[in-house]
CSV table of C-alpha atoms in Angstrom, one decimal:
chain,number,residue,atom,x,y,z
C,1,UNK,CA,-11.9,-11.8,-25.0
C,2,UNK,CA,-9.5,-14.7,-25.7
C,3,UNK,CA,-11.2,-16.7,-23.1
C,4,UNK,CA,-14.4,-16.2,-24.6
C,5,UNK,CA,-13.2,-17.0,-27.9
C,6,UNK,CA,-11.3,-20.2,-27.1
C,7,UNK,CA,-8.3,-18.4,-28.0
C,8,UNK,CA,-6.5,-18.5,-24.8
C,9,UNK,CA,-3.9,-21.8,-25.2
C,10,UNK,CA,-3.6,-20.1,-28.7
C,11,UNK,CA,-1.9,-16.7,-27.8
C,12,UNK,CA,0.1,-18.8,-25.2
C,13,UNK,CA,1.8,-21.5,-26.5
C,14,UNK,CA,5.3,-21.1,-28.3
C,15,UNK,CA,6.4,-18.6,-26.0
C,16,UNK,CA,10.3,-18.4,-24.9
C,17,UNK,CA,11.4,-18.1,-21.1
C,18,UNK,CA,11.1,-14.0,-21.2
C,19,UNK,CA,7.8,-14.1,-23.1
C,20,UNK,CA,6.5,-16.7,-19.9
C,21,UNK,CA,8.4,-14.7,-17.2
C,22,UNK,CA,6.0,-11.2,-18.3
C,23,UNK,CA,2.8,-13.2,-18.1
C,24,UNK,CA,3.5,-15.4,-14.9
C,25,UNK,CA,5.1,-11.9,-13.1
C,26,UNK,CA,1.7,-10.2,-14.0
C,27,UNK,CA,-0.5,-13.4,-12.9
C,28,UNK,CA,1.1,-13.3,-9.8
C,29,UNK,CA,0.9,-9.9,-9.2
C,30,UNK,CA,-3.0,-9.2,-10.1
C,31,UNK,CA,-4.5,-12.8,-9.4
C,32,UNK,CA,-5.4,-11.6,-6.0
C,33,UNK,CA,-6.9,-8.4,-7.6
C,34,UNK,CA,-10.6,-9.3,-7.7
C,35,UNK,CA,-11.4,-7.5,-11.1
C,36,UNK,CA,-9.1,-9.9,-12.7
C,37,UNK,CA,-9.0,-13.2,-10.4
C,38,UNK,CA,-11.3,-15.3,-12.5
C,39,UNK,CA,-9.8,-14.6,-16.1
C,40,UNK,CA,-6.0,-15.2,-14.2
C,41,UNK,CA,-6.9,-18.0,-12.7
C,42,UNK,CA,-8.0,-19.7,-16.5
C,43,UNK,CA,-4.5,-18.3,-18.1
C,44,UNK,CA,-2.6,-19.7,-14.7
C,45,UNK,CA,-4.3,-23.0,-15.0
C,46,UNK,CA,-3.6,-22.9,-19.4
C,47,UNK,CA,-0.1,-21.9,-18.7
C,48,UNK,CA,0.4,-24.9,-16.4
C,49,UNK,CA,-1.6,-26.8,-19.0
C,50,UNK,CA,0.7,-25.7,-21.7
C,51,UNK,CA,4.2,-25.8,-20.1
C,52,UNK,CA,3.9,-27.9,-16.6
C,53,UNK,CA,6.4,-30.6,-18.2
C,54,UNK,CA,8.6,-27.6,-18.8
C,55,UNK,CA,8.8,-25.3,-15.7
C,56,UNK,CA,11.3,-26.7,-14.0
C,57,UNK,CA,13.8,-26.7,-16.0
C,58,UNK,CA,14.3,-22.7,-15.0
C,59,UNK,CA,14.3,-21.8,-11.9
C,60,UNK,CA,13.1,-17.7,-12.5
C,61,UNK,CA,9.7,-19.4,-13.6
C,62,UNK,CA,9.7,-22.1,-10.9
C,63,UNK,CA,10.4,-19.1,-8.3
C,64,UNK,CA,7.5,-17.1,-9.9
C,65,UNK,CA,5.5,-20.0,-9.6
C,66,UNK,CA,6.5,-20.7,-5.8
C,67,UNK,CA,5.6,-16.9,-5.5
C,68,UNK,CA,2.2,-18.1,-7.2
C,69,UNK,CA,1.4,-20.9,-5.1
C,70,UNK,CA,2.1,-18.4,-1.9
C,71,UNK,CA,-0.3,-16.0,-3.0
C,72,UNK,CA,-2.7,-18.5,-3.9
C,73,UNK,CA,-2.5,-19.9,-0.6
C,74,UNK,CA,-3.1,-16.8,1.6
C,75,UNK,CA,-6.0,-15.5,-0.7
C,76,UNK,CA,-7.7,-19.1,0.1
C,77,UNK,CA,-6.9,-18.6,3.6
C,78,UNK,CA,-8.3,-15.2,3.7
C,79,UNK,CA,-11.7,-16.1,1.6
C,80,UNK,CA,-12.4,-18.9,4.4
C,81,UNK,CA,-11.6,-16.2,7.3
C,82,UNK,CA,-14.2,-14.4,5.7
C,83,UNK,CA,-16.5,-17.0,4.8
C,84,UNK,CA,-16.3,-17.6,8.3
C,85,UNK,CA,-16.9,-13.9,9.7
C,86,UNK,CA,-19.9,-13.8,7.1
C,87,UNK,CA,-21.4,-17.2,8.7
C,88,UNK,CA,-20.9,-15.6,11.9
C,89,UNK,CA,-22.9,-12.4,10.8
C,90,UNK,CA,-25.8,-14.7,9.8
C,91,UNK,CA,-26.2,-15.9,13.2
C,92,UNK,CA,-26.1,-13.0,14.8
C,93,UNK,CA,-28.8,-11.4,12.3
C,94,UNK,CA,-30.6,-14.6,12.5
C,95,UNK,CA,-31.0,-14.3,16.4
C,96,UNK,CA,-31.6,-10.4,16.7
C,97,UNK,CA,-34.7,-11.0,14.0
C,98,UNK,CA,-35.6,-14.2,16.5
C,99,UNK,CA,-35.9,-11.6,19.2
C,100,UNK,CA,-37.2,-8.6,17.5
C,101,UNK,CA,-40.5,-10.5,16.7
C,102,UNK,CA,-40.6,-12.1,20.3
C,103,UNK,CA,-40.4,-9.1,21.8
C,104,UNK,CA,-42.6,-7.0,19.3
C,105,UNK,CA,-46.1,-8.6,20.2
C,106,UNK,CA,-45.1,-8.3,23.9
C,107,UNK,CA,-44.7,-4.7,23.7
C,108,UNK,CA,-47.7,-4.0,21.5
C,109,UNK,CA,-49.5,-6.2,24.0
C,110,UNK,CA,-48.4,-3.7,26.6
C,111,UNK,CA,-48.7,-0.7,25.0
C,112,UNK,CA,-52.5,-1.8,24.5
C,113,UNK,CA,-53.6,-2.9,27.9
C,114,UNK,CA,-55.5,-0.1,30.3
C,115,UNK,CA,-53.5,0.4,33.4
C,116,UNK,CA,-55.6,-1.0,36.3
C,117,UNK,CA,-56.1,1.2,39.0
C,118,UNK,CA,-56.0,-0.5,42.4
C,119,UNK,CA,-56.9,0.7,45.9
């Protein structure tokens, strides 16, 4: 609702090191979750937004962060595996339709002719 509203930067900013360690623990733990990915993803890239200049100077955010950037990696690593197996599938479905309609007039074409009888 907050992202919807503008409201997001709003109910984030002025928030101490224990209030930003709750939100960046759950960001990292649910970005990955697909019913949530797209709304984390806009309060990950407002937190950085908000307090990039600031993040380093603790080191639990920093490590939650590295923990981010981890996650964030092997779900982009796992979405172009699967873009991959999907492009793959394609093919294959692209080629099996190729030679279901070659083959269908050739059958039909055989079922129809009269057997000729020879002697």
């Amino acid at each position: 609702e907050l992202v919807h509203r503008d409201g997001l930067a709003g109910a984030l900013a002025g928030r101490d090191e224990l209030g930003l360690d709750t939100i960046v623990r759950f960001v990292v733990k649910f970005i990955d979750h697909p019913r949530y990915t797209s709304v984390l993803i806009k309060v990950a890239e407002t937190l950085l937004d908000i307090y990039g200049d600031l993040l380093h100077q603790s080191g639990r955010i920093a490590e939650l962060l590295v923990r981010l950037r981890a996650k964030v990696r092997t779900e982009l690593r796992l979405q172009q595996d699967l873009t991959m197996v999907i492009g793959s599938m394609d093919m294959l479905m692209a080629a099996c339709k190729v030679s279901h309609a070659a083959a269908v007039p050739a059958i039909e074409a055989a079922a129809t002719e009269k057997p000729s009888i020879q002697t």
